[in-house]
Short mmCIF file of C-alpha atoms and ligand atoms in Angstrom, two decimals:
data_model
loop_
_atom_site.label_atom_id
_atom_site.label_comp_id
_atom_site.label_asym_id
_atom_site.label_seq_id
_atom_site.Cartn_x
_atom_site.Cartn_y
_atom_site.Cartn_z
CA MET A 1 21.86 4.93 17.43
CA LYS A 2 22.95 7.52 15.27
CA VAL A 3 20.60 10.33 16.81
CA PRO A 4 18.56 11.86 15.26
CA LEU A 5 17.40 9.14 13.11
CA LYS A 6 16.83 10.41 9.67
CA MET A 7 15.04 7.84 7.96
CA TRP A 8 12.58 6.94 5.30
CA SER A 9 10.98 3.79 4.71
CA ILE A 10 10.01 1.73 1.42
CA ASP A 11 6.91 -0.43 1.42
CA VAL A 12 8.44 -3.34 -0.60
CA ALA A 13 5.73 -5.59 0.49
CA ARG A 14 3.40 -4.74 -2.28
CA GLU A 15 5.09 -7.11 -4.93
CA GLN A 16 7.81 -4.36 -5.69
CA PRO A 17 11.19 -5.89 -6.95
CA VAL A 18 13.89 -3.65 -5.02
CA THR A 19 16.62 -5.02 -6.81
CA ARG A 20 20.25 -4.58 -5.71
CA LEU A 21 20.91 -1.97 -8.16
CA ASN A 22 17.96 -0.05 -7.07
CA LEU A 23 18.64 -0.35 -3.53
CA ALA A 24 22.25 1.04 -4.12
CA ASN A 25 20.63 4.08 -6.28
CA LEU A 26 18.06 4.93 -3.41
CA CYS A 27 21.18 4.70 -0.75
CA ARG A 28 22.96 7.20 -2.88
CA LEU A 29 20.39 9.62 -3.20
CA SER A 30 19.31 9.23 0.30
CA LEU A 31 22.77 9.73 1.54
CA GLU A 32 23.00 12.88 -0.57
CA SER A 33 19.62 14.22 0.62
CA GLY A 34 20.48 14.04 4.33
CA TYR A 35 19.17 10.77 5.33
CA ASN A 36 21.05 8.36 7.55
CA ALA A 37 18.87 5.40 7.27
CA ILE A 38 16.53 3.43 4.94
CA GLY A 39 14.04 1.06 6.30
CA LEU A 40 12.82 -1.57 4.17
CA TYR A 41 9.11 -2.81 4.94
CA LEU A 42 9.36 -6.32 4.24
CA GLU A 43 6.22 -8.40 5.37
CA HIS A 44 6.62 -11.70 3.39
CA ARG A 45 9.00 -10.01 0.56
CA PHE A 46 12.40 -11.05 1.49
CA GLN A 47 14.38 -14.22 0.63
CA TYR A 48 13.91 -15.44 4.42
CA ASP A 49 16.47 -18.16 5.03
CA PHE A 50 13.64 -20.63 6.28
CA LEU A 51 11.75 -20.62 3.08
CA PRO A 52 12.43 -22.53 -0.25
CA LYS A 53 15.03 -20.64 -2.32
CA ASN A 54 13.76 -19.49 -5.77
CA PRO A 55 16.50 -18.66 -8.35
CA PHE A 56 14.00 -16.74 -10.29
CA SER A 57 12.93 -14.44 -7.42
CA ASP A 58 12.96 -10.68 -7.50
CA LEU A 59 13.23 -10.57 -4.04
CA LEU A 60 16.08 -9.05 -2.14
CA SER A 61 18.48 -11.47 -0.53
CA ALA A 62 21.23 -11.49 2.51
CA ASP A 63 23.74 -11.08 -0.01
CA ASP A 64 22.02 -7.78 -1.64
CA ILE A 65 21.85 -6.42 1.89
CA LYS A 66 25.52 -7.00 2.59
CA LYS A 67 26.65 -5.46 -0.55
CA ALA A 68 24.66 -2.21 0.04
CA GLU A 69 25.68 -2.18 3.64
CA LYS A 70 29.40 -2.39 2.34
CA GLU A 71 29.01 0.14 -0.16
CA PHE A 72 26.97 2.46 1.84
CA PRO A 73 28.32 2.17 5.55
CA GLU A 74 26.90 5.53 6.48
CA ILE A 75 23.20 4.48 5.77
CA GLN A 76 21.62 2.19 8.40
CA ILE A 77 19.46 -0.30 6.62
CA ILE A 78 16.82 -1.21 8.65
CA PRO A 79 14.69 -4.21 8.58
CA MET A 80 10.99 -3.50 9.14
CA ILE A 81 8.78 -6.87 9.55
CA ASN A 82 5.49 -7.84 10.94
CA VAL A 83 5.06 -10.61 13.47
CA LEU A 84 1.29 -10.57 14.13
CA GLY A 85 -0.90 -7.91 11.91
CA HIS A 86 0.00 -7.59 8.44
CA THR A 87 1.28 -11.31 8.20
CA GLU A 88 -1.30 -11.91 5.45
CA GLY A 89 1.67 -12.71 2.82
CA PHE A 90 2.40 -15.53 5.09
CA LEU A 91 -1.31 -16.59 6.01
CA ARG A 92 -2.18 -17.09 2.36
CA MET A 93 0.61 -19.29 1.69
CA GLU A 94 0.07 -22.96 1.89
CA GLY A 95 1.02 -24.20 5.09
CA TYR A 96 0.59 -21.13 7.01
CA GLN A 97 -3.08 -20.43 6.64
CA SER A 98 -3.88 -22.36 9.85
CA LEU A 99 -2.10 -19.66 11.99
CA SER A 100 -4.61 -17.08 10.56
CA GLU A 101 -6.95 -15.38 13.72
CA GLU A 102 -9.74 -15.64 11.09
CA PRO A 103 -10.14 -18.34 8.41
CA PHE A 104 -9.04 -16.46 4.89
CA LYS A 105 -9.89 -13.23 6.16
CA GLY A 106 -8.13 -10.15 7.55
CA LEU A 107 -4.28 -9.73 7.89
CA GLN A 108 -3.58 -10.93 11.41
CA ALA A 109 -1.93 -14.26 12.77
CA CYS A 110 -3.48 -15.61 16.12
CA PRO A 111 -1.38 -14.77 19.07
CA SER A 112 -2.51 -17.85 20.88
CA GLN A 113 -1.12 -20.31 18.54
CA PRO A 114 2.28 -21.38 19.29
CA GLY A 115 3.16 -21.55 15.82
CA SER A 116 2.85 -17.59 15.26
CA ALA A 117 5.45 -16.80 17.83
CA GLN A 118 7.67 -19.37 16.16
CA LEU A 119 7.26 -17.86 12.72
CA ALA A 120 7.98 -14.51 14.23
CA LYS A 121 11.30 -15.88 15.74
CA ARG A 122 12.21 -17.41 12.39
CA ILE A 123 11.39 -14.12 10.58
CA ILE A 124 13.54 -12.31 13.40
CA ASP A 125 16.48 -14.47 13.07
CA SER A 126 16.46 -14.43 9.36
CA VAL A 127 16.70 -10.59 9.13
CA ALA A 128 18.72 -10.42 12.10
CA SER A 129 21.50 -12.57 10.09
CA ALA A 130 21.04 -10.67 6.73
CA PHE A 131 21.18 -7.07 8.32
CA HIS A 132 23.57 -5.52 10.48
CA SER A 133 21.46 -2.56 11.66
CA GLU A 134 21.28 -1.75 15.25
CA LEU A 135 17.47 -1.60 14.81
CA ILE A 136 15.24 -4.30 14.03
CA HIS A 137 11.56 -3.08 13.62
CA ILE A 138 9.02 -5.82 14.67
CA GLY A 139 5.74 -3.90 13.12
CA GLY A 140 3.04 -4.70 15.63
CA ASP A 141 0.42 -2.15 14.20
CA GLU A 142 -3.06 -2.54 12.89
CA THR A 143 -3.93 -5.82 14.88
CA ALA A 144 -7.73 -4.88 14.91
CA ALA A 145 -8.50 -8.57 15.12
CA LEU A 146 -7.32 -9.03 18.67
CA GLY A 147 -9.52 -11.64 20.62
CA VAL A 148 -11.51 -12.62 17.55
CA CYS A 149 -10.96 -16.31 17.51
CA PRO A 150 -12.54 -18.49 20.08
CA GLN A 151 -9.31 -19.20 22.01
CA CYS A 152 -8.21 -15.56 21.92
CA SER A 153 -11.65 -14.28 22.72
CA ALA A 154 -11.93 -16.72 25.83
CA LYS A 155 -8.52 -15.23 26.90
CA VAL A 156 -9.34 -11.60 26.67
CA ALA A 157 -12.60 -12.32 28.72
CA ASP A 158 -10.50 -14.34 31.27
CA PHE A 159 -8.06 -11.05 31.49
CA GLU A 160 -10.83 -8.80 32.01
CA LYS A 161 -12.07 -10.55 35.02
CA GLY A 162 -9.13 -8.77 36.72
CA PRO A 163 -9.75 -5.30 37.95
CA ASP A 164 -9.94 -2.65 35.31
CA CYS A 165 -8.06 -4.76 32.80
CA ASP A 166 -7.66 -4.22 29.20
CA GLY A 167 -7.91 -7.80 28.04
CA LYS A 168 -6.61 -7.06 24.58
CA ALA A 169 -3.96 -4.90 25.65
CA LYS A 170 -2.84 -7.68 27.70
CA LEU A 171 -3.00 -10.37 24.82
CA TYR A 172 -1.04 -7.70 22.68
CA SER A 173 1.77 -7.37 25.10
CA ASP A 174 1.98 -10.99 26.29
CA TYR A 175 2.83 -11.66 22.36
CA HIS A 176 4.88 -8.88 21.67
CA ASN A 177 6.86 -7.93 24.52
CA PRO A 178 8.70 -11.30 24.25
CA LEU A 179 9.54 -10.99 20.95
CA LEU A 180 10.84 -7.28 21.57
CA GLU A 181 13.16 -8.85 24.35
CA TYR A 182 14.20 -11.66 22.02
CA VAL A 183 15.35 -8.73 19.55
CA LYS A 184 17.31 -7.39 22.74
CA SER A 185 18.70 -10.84 23.37
CA LEU A 186 20.38 -10.90 19.88
CA GLY A 187 22.07 -7.62 20.81
CA ARG A 188 20.02 -5.24 18.87
CA THR A 189 17.57 -2.52 19.54
CA PRO A 190 13.76 -3.40 18.99
CA ALA A 191 11.36 -1.10 17.36
CA ILE A 192 7.75 -1.24 17.18
CA TRP A 193 4.87 0.88 15.73
CA GLY A 194 2.96 2.98 18.19
CA ASP A 195 -0.70 2.61 17.29
CA MET A 196 -1.69 -0.24 19.15
CA LEU A 197 0.25 0.84 22.28
CA LEU A 198 -1.79 4.15 21.88
CA GLU A 199 -5.11 2.67 21.47
CA HIS A 200 -4.55 0.27 24.52
CA PRO A 201 -2.57 2.53 26.97
CA GLN A 202 -2.34 -0.21 29.52
CA SER A 203 0.14 -1.96 27.15
CA LEU A 204 2.71 1.05 27.53
CA ALA A 205 3.97 0.15 31.06
CA SER A 206 5.25 -3.47 30.22
CA VAL A 207 7.18 -2.31 26.81
CA PRO A 208 10.80 -3.02 27.12
CA LYS A 209 12.42 0.41 27.90
CA GLU A 210 14.99 0.39 25.33
CA THR A 211 12.34 0.09 22.66
CA VAL A 212 11.82 2.57 19.95
CA VAL A 213 8.22 3.28 19.22
CA PHE A 214 7.67 4.59 15.89
CA ASP A 215 4.69 6.93 16.39
CA TRP A 216 2.97 7.09 12.86
CA GLN A 217 0.23 10.19 12.57
CA TYR A 218 -0.50 10.71 8.92
CA PHE A 219 -3.40 13.36 9.69
CA GLU A 220 -2.31 15.31 12.42
CA SER A 221 0.59 16.32 14.57
CA PRO A 222 2.19 13.71 16.58
CA LEU A 223 2.76 16.26 19.88
CA LYS A 224 -0.07 14.33 21.91
CA THR A 225 0.57 10.92 20.90
CA SER A 226 4.29 11.28 21.17
CA THR A 227 4.17 13.11 24.13
CA VAL A 228 2.13 9.98 25.69
CA LEU A 229 5.03 7.83 24.72
CA LEU A 230 7.69 9.64 25.94
CA GLU A 231 5.84 10.33 29.34
CA ALA A 232 5.75 6.40 29.52
CA GLY A 233 9.43 6.48 29.17
CA LEU A 234 9.79 5.15 25.72
CA ARG A 235 12.14 6.22 23.07
CA VAL A 236 10.18 7.66 20.09
CA VAL A 237 10.33 8.38 16.26
CA THR A 238 7.74 10.36 14.60
CA CYS A 239 6.51 9.17 11.44
CA PRO A 240 4.92 11.38 8.75
CA THR A 241 3.85 9.74 5.36
CA ILE A 242 3.72 10.47 1.74
CA HIS A 243 0.14 10.90 0.90
CA ALA A 244 0.38 8.30 -2.18
CA TYR A 245 -1.92 5.32 -1.15
CA ASN A 246 -4.81 7.61 -1.06
CA ALA A 247 -4.01 9.23 -4.48
CA SER A 248 -3.80 8.33 -7.96
CA TRP A 249 -0.41 10.06 -7.82
CA LEU A 250 0.10 11.66 -4.53
CA HIS A 251 -1.20 14.59 -2.44
CA LEU A 252 1.78 16.88 -2.46
CA ASP A 253 0.49 19.80 -0.14
CA GLN A 254 -1.11 17.52 2.41
CA SER A 255 2.18 15.40 2.77
CA GLN A 256 4.30 18.64 3.08
CA SER A 257 1.77 19.67 5.90
CA ASN A 258 2.41 16.49 7.55
CA VAL A 259 6.10 16.33 7.12
CA SER A 260 6.39 19.76 8.40
CA ALA A 261 4.36 19.11 11.65
CA HIS A 262 6.43 16.13 12.30
CA ILE A 263 9.75 18.06 11.97
CA GLU A 264 8.32 20.83 14.31
CA VAL A 265 7.43 18.13 17.03
CA SER A 266 10.44 16.16 16.89
CA ARG A 267 12.45 19.20 17.39
CA GLN A 268 9.77 20.57 20.22
CA ILE A 269 9.65 17.53 22.35
CA LYS A 270 13.21 16.17 21.25
CA THR A 271 12.30 12.55 19.79
CA GLU A 272 15.34 10.73 18.53
CA GLY A 273 14.15 11.35 14.96
CA ILE A 274 11.93 10.95 12.00
CA CYS A 275 11.02 8.08 9.76
CA LEU A 276 9.18 9.45 6.59
CA THR A 277 7.07 6.44 5.45
CA THR A 278 5.83 5.58 1.94
CA TRP A 279 3.14 3.11 1.53
CA GLU A 280 1.47 1.03 -1.50
CA PRO A 281 3.37 1.85 -4.45
CA GLY A 282 1.42 -1.02 -6.09
CA LEU A 283 -1.73 -0.34 -7.93
CA MET A 284 0.14 1.71 -10.51
CA GLY A 285 1.68 3.70 -7.44
CA MET A 286 4.92 4.73 -9.77
CA MET A 287 7.19 5.13 -7.02
CA GLU A 288 9.81 6.56 -9.17
CA THR A 289 7.94 9.80 -9.29
CA TRP A 290 7.72 10.07 -5.47
CA ILE A 291 11.58 10.17 -5.23
CA PRO A 292 11.95 13.84 -5.86
CA ALA A 293 9.56 14.60 -2.86
CA ILE A 294 11.31 12.05 -0.82
CA LEU A 295 14.63 13.67 -1.21
CA ALA A 296 13.12 17.28 -0.72
CA PHE A 297 11.48 15.87 2.59
CA GLY A 298 14.96 14.51 3.80
CA LYS A 299 16.59 17.94 3.14
CA GLN A 300 14.19 19.57 5.18
CA ILE A 301 14.39 16.81 8.10
CA SER A 302 18.10 17.88 7.98
CA GLY A 303 17.18 21.35 8.29
CA GLU A 304 17.67 22.79 4.95
CA LYS A 305 14.87 25.06 3.35
CA ARG A 306 14.21 23.11 0.28
CA LYS A 307 11.02 23.25 -1.49
CA VAL A 308 9.36 19.96 -2.97
CA ASP A 309 8.42 21.84 -6.10
CA ASP A 310 11.89 22.55 -6.75
CA GLU A 311 13.16 18.90 -6.76
CA TYR A 312 10.78 18.32 -9.87
CA ILE A 313 11.77 21.47 -11.62
CA ALA A 314 15.43 20.38 -11.31
CA ILE A 315 14.73 17.54 -13.21
CA ASP A 316 12.57 19.03 -15.73
CA GLN A 317 9.30 17.89 -14.42
CA GLY A 318 7.97 21.18 -13.36
CA GLU A 319 5.28 21.49 -15.94
CA TRP A 320 4.08 17.80 -15.42
CA LEU A 321 4.19 18.65 -11.51
CA THR A 322 1.78 21.76 -12.08
CA LEU A 323 -0.65 19.96 -14.06
CA MET A 324 -0.93 17.06 -11.94
CA LYS A 325 -1.34 19.03 -8.74
CA GLN A 326 -4.48 20.12 -10.43
CA ILE A 327 -6.03 16.85 -10.60
CA PRO A 328 -7.15 16.27 -6.89
CA GLU A 329 -9.32 19.44 -7.61
CA ALA A 330 -10.61 18.55 -10.86
CA ALA A 331 -12.88 15.60 -9.88
CA PRO A 332 -14.11 14.22 -6.49
CA SER A 333 -12.94 10.77 -7.29
CA PHE A 334 -9.30 11.96 -7.05
CA ALA A 335 -9.65 14.38 -3.96
CA TYR A 336 -7.73 14.02 -0.71
CA SER A 337 -9.11 11.37 1.56
CA GLY A 338 -8.20 9.40 4.55
CA THR A 339 -8.51 6.10 2.76
CA ARG A 340 -6.90 4.06 -0.08
CA SER A 341 -7.90 5.74 -3.24
CA SER A 342 -11.16 4.19 -4.79
CA VAL A 343 -9.79 4.85 -8.06
CA LYS A 344 -7.05 2.38 -7.39
CA CYS A 345 -9.45 -0.08 -5.56
CA ARG A 346 -12.33 -0.24 -7.92
CA PHE A 347 -10.30 -0.09 -11.04
CA LEU A 348 -7.51 -2.55 -9.99
CA LEU A 349 -7.76 -4.23 -7.01
CA TYR A 350 -11.27 -5.72 -6.86
CA SER A 351 -11.27 -7.73 -9.74
CA ASN A 352 -14.30 -5.74 -11.64
CA PRO A 353 -13.33 -2.31 -12.98
CA PHE A 354 -16.94 -1.79 -14.04
CA LEU A 355 -17.12 -1.10 -10.21
CA LEU A 356 -15.64 2.30 -10.89
CA TRP A 357 -18.08 3.20 -13.47
CA LEU A 358 -20.93 2.05 -11.36
CA ARG A 359 -19.70 4.03 -8.03
CA ASN A 360 -17.45 6.79 -9.35
CA LYS A 361 -20.23 8.67 -11.48
CA ASP A 362 -18.16 11.78 -11.52
CA LEU A 363 -15.66 10.28 -13.90
CA ILE A 364 -18.29 9.95 -16.71
CA GLU A 365 -19.58 13.82 -15.94
CA GLN A 366 -17.83 16.97 -16.87
CA HIS A 367 -15.55 16.41 -13.76
CA GLY A 368 -14.02 13.47 -15.18
CA GLU A 369 -13.53 15.08 -18.76
CA THR A 370 -11.86 17.96 -16.88
CA ALA A 371 -9.42 15.79 -15.36
CA ARG A 372 -8.98 13.53 -18.49
CA GLN A 373 -7.72 16.79 -20.34
CA LEU A 374 -5.22 17.70 -17.74
CA LEU A 375 -3.70 14.26 -17.36
CA LEU A 376 -3.45 14.23 -21.08
CA GLN A 377 -1.78 17.53 -20.98
CA ALA A 378 0.47 16.31 -18.18
CA GLU A 379 1.59 13.11 -20.23
CA THR A 380 2.34 15.24 -23.31
CA SER A 381 4.31 17.53 -21.21
CA THR A 382 7.10 15.00 -20.44
CA THR A 383 9.11 12.39 -22.24
CA HIS A 384 9.93 10.18 -19.13
CA PRO A 385 7.95 6.87 -19.57
CA VAL A 386 7.19 6.50 -16.03
CA TYR A 387 6.03 10.19 -15.56
CA ARG A 388 3.91 9.60 -18.62
CA ALA A 389 2.58 6.54 -17.38
CA THR A 390 1.52 8.16 -13.98
CA SER A 391 -0.72 10.51 -15.89
CA ALA A 392 -1.61 7.87 -18.32
CA TRP A 393 -3.28 5.29 -16.01
CA PRO A 394 -5.77 7.53 -14.54
CA ARG A 395 -6.34 9.03 -17.83
CA LEU A 396 -7.32 5.24 -19.07
CA ALA A 397 -9.45 4.97 -15.88
CA ILE A 398 -11.76 7.64 -16.88
CA GLU A 399 -11.63 6.62 -20.50
CA PHE A 400 -12.45 3.04 -19.25
CA CYS A 401 -15.77 4.66 -17.41
CA GLN A 402 -16.75 6.66 -20.25
CA HIS A 403 -16.54 3.71 -22.69
CA ALA A 404 -18.36 1.28 -20.09
CA ASN A 405 -20.98 4.02 -19.82
CA ALA A 406 -21.64 4.39 -23.44
CA ALA A 407 -21.67 0.55 -23.57
CA SER A 408 -24.39 0.67 -20.75
CA LEU A 409 -26.60 3.22 -22.62
CA HIS A 410 -26.35 1.11 -26.09
CA TYR A 411 -27.39 -1.94 -23.93
CA ALA A 412 -30.36 -0.15 -22.34
CA ASN A 413 -31.08 0.57 -26.09
CA SER A 414 -30.72 -2.75 -27.07
CA ASN A 415 -28.02 -1.55 -29.63
CA LEU A 416 -25.76 -4.59 -28.84
CA GLY A 417 -23.58 -4.47 -31.56
CA GLN A 418 -22.56 -0.87 -30.35
CA CYS A 419 -22.44 -1.98 -26.88
CA GLN A 420 -19.85 -4.55 -27.85
CA ASN A 421 -17.88 -1.85 -29.82
CA GLU A 422 -17.48 0.18 -26.98
CA LEU A 423 -16.48 -2.99 -24.51
CA GLN A 424 -13.89 -3.81 -27.04
CA VAL A 425 -12.48 -0.42 -26.19
CA CYS A 426 -12.40 -1.20 -22.61
CA ARG A 427 -10.72 -4.20 -23.11
CA GLN A 428 -8.05 -2.46 -25.22
CA THR A 429 -7.78 0.00 -22.09
CA PHE A 430 -6.24 -2.87 -19.91
CA GLU A 431 -3.80 -3.92 -22.81
CA ALA A 432 -2.38 -0.30 -22.83
CA LEU A 433 -2.29 -0.51 -18.96
CA GLU A 434 -0.57 -3.96 -19.04
CA ARG A 435 2.38 -2.50 -21.11
CA MET A 436 2.69 0.45 -18.67
CA THR A 437 2.90 -1.89 -15.72
CA THR A 438 5.72 -3.83 -17.45
CA ILE A 439 7.47 -0.22 -18.00
CA GLN A 440 7.28 0.46 -14.40
CA HIS A 441 8.21 -3.07 -13.17
CA GLN A 442 11.68 -2.63 -15.47
CA GLY A 443 11.97 0.79 -14.05
CA LEU A 444 12.87 1.91 -10.37
CA MET A 445 9.82 -0.36 -8.84
CA GLY A 446 6.55 -1.73 -9.90
CA SER A 447 4.16 -4.44 -9.02
CA GLU A 448 4.19 -7.37 -10.97
CA ALA A 449 0.60 -8.18 -9.65
CA ASP A 450 -0.48 -5.30 -11.57
CA THR A 451 0.31 -6.86 -14.65
CA TRP A 452 -1.94 -9.77 -13.65
CA ARG A 453 -4.49 -7.48 -12.40
CA CYS A 454 -4.62 -6.08 -15.81
CA ARG A 455 -4.66 -9.50 -17.53
CA ASN A 456 -7.41 -10.74 -15.37
CA ALA A 457 -9.58 -7.56 -16.20
CA ARG A 458 -9.12 -8.12 -19.60
CA SER A 459 -10.21 -11.53 -19.48
CA HIS A 460 -13.04 -10.26 -17.40
CA ILE A 461 -14.36 -7.57 -20.02
CA GLU A 462 -14.26 -10.62 -22.40
CA LYS A 463 -16.57 -12.62 -20.31
CA VAL A 464 -18.83 -9.60 -20.01
CA MET A 465 -18.76 -9.46 -23.66
CA LYS A 466 -19.88 -13.21 -24.01
CA ASN A 467 -22.58 -12.35 -21.51
CA ILE A 468 -24.12 -9.79 -23.63
CA ARG A 469 -23.92 -11.95 -26.48
CA ASP A 470 -25.37 -14.82 -24.83
CA PHE A 471 -28.09 -13.11 -22.67
CA GLY A 472 -28.27 -9.52 -23.75
CA ASP A 473 -31.22 -10.21 -25.96
CA GLY A 474 -33.52 -11.51 -23.17
CA SER A 475 -33.03 -15.19 -23.87
CA LEU A 476 -33.29 -15.86 -20.21
CA GLY A 477 -36.71 -14.61 -20.17
CA TYR A 478 -35.49 -11.24 -18.57
CA ARG A 479 -32.68 -8.84 -19.32
CA PRO A 480 -30.25 -8.55 -16.41
CA SER A 481 -29.37 -5.09 -15.69
CA PHE A 482 -25.96 -3.71 -17.43
CA GLU A 483 -24.30 -3.69 -13.78
CA HIS A 484 -25.55 -7.20 -12.90
CA LEU A 485 -24.43 -8.61 -16.35
CA SER A 486 -20.96 -7.33 -16.03
CA HIS A 487 -20.32 -8.37 -12.35
CA PRO A 488 -17.80 -11.73 -12.25
CA LYS A 489 -20.47 -13.27 -9.78
CA PHE A 490 -23.31 -12.97 -12.47
CA VAL A 491 -25.18 -16.44 -12.89
CA PRO A 492 -27.69 -16.90 -15.45
CA HIS A 493 -31.52 -17.32 -14.03
CA ASP A 494 -30.32 -16.03 -10.85
CA GLN A 495 -32.40 -12.82 -11.72
CA GLY A 496 -32.14 -11.33 -7.90
CA ALA A 497 -28.33 -11.82 -7.47
CA TRP A 498 -28.93 -13.62 -4.51
CA TRP A 499 -25.34 -13.56 -3.49
CA LEU A 500 -25.64 -9.85 -3.34
CA VAL A 501 -28.72 -9.81 -1.13
CA ASN A 502 -27.18 -10.71 2.27
CA SER A 503 -23.60 -9.35 2.97
CA TRP A 504 -22.80 -12.17 4.77
CA ALA A 505 -23.32 -14.10 1.66
CA ASN A 506 -20.76 -12.02 -0.18
CA GLU A 507 -17.64 -13.50 1.22
ZN1 LIG B 1 -6.46 -16.05 18.08
#
């Protein structure tokens, strides 16, 4: 392996089409910025040779990889798969659901079922034949559901009869170590994420020694954790992140701090390199606007003193950047946090955008209006369609809340006609958003699921308008509250929203 590894990883598992052309562009830019490797975080999003071939698919294929490898021999293109946790894309597919640790829940396969390891080996075989990279990264992160199913639970209990045995550590190791060995048997170097090894230190001793552990620490220095891994005799790559999944765009200053800490520690304790991770460009993530930051960080990883802002200024997005950097401070809903952006989740992911109006009240107050004005300025400061869309979608989210709020006030006052007018504007919001998702999908990257999320939201708003028409006048003998009437689970005559009373009933 070329040491130090200077790598960044792209999350293509969130419905992104990394076309061959885009992959070539990304390789070219990466090379110019000092990277010597790109990781493709695939999960289920690859034309695996054991799955039916779809001629209409926008997924990368073995041919695409071979062409990029030939054109860019200096860049190692590393497949990053997952074999237990984060197999949800397989588990929600007909024929694979029985491998799930919990029925229609979570993201983990069951390590006790022989079919899980069989699937893992097919995935490994498929990427081993498609990619020539020395490293094959098998994932292994976030297996929080270890020991949940009856079979695994009994195994863990049985293991723990031994002296001081962490049963979950053994369950994890018994599943992953043979797969790491399997990668070695193919003449490749296995890699795995470090989080579960660190959470279950008893698993450290048995990891095959040539394994490269990717230690991801997005909120603190990796000094402590990477030292633990090195002292266990393992090879280590430290992994900062671009803080985008927890932002409407991205938190640039926090990303810079995280990257700087990893560069420093990597040099201090001599790890084998750095992998800058990027996650979740779906939910209007607008990956194209992250690229200048990714390039600046690549230069920093290579030892250059390059400021992130300068990359944006260099492509005439300096004014846009200055305005967008003010958004997290403008309204609490956009503030830096450790979890996925609540605006993205409530507006786009949960099939009910009225949740954003219900829960993120700052957006209907002055904070929201301040953020909206800044976003509008940012939008008009640039002509680049993806940069414009990056500012436009959170602006539309705020405007949706403002109009949903006006609708709720008219509803409270029984002004049903004006209520419908406001809901009509809410509906149009998702028409505009749908057009943006198409722009993004045709651009560098973008989620096709986002287009359908917009369509679903629009039809939900139409359903809400019908509910207002049918039941808003009190024809049920009571007037359901606006939040009840606007919920996808609203049922006429279920006055107490019984599905809401017990959390276990809300599956
Ligand atoms: Zn199980």
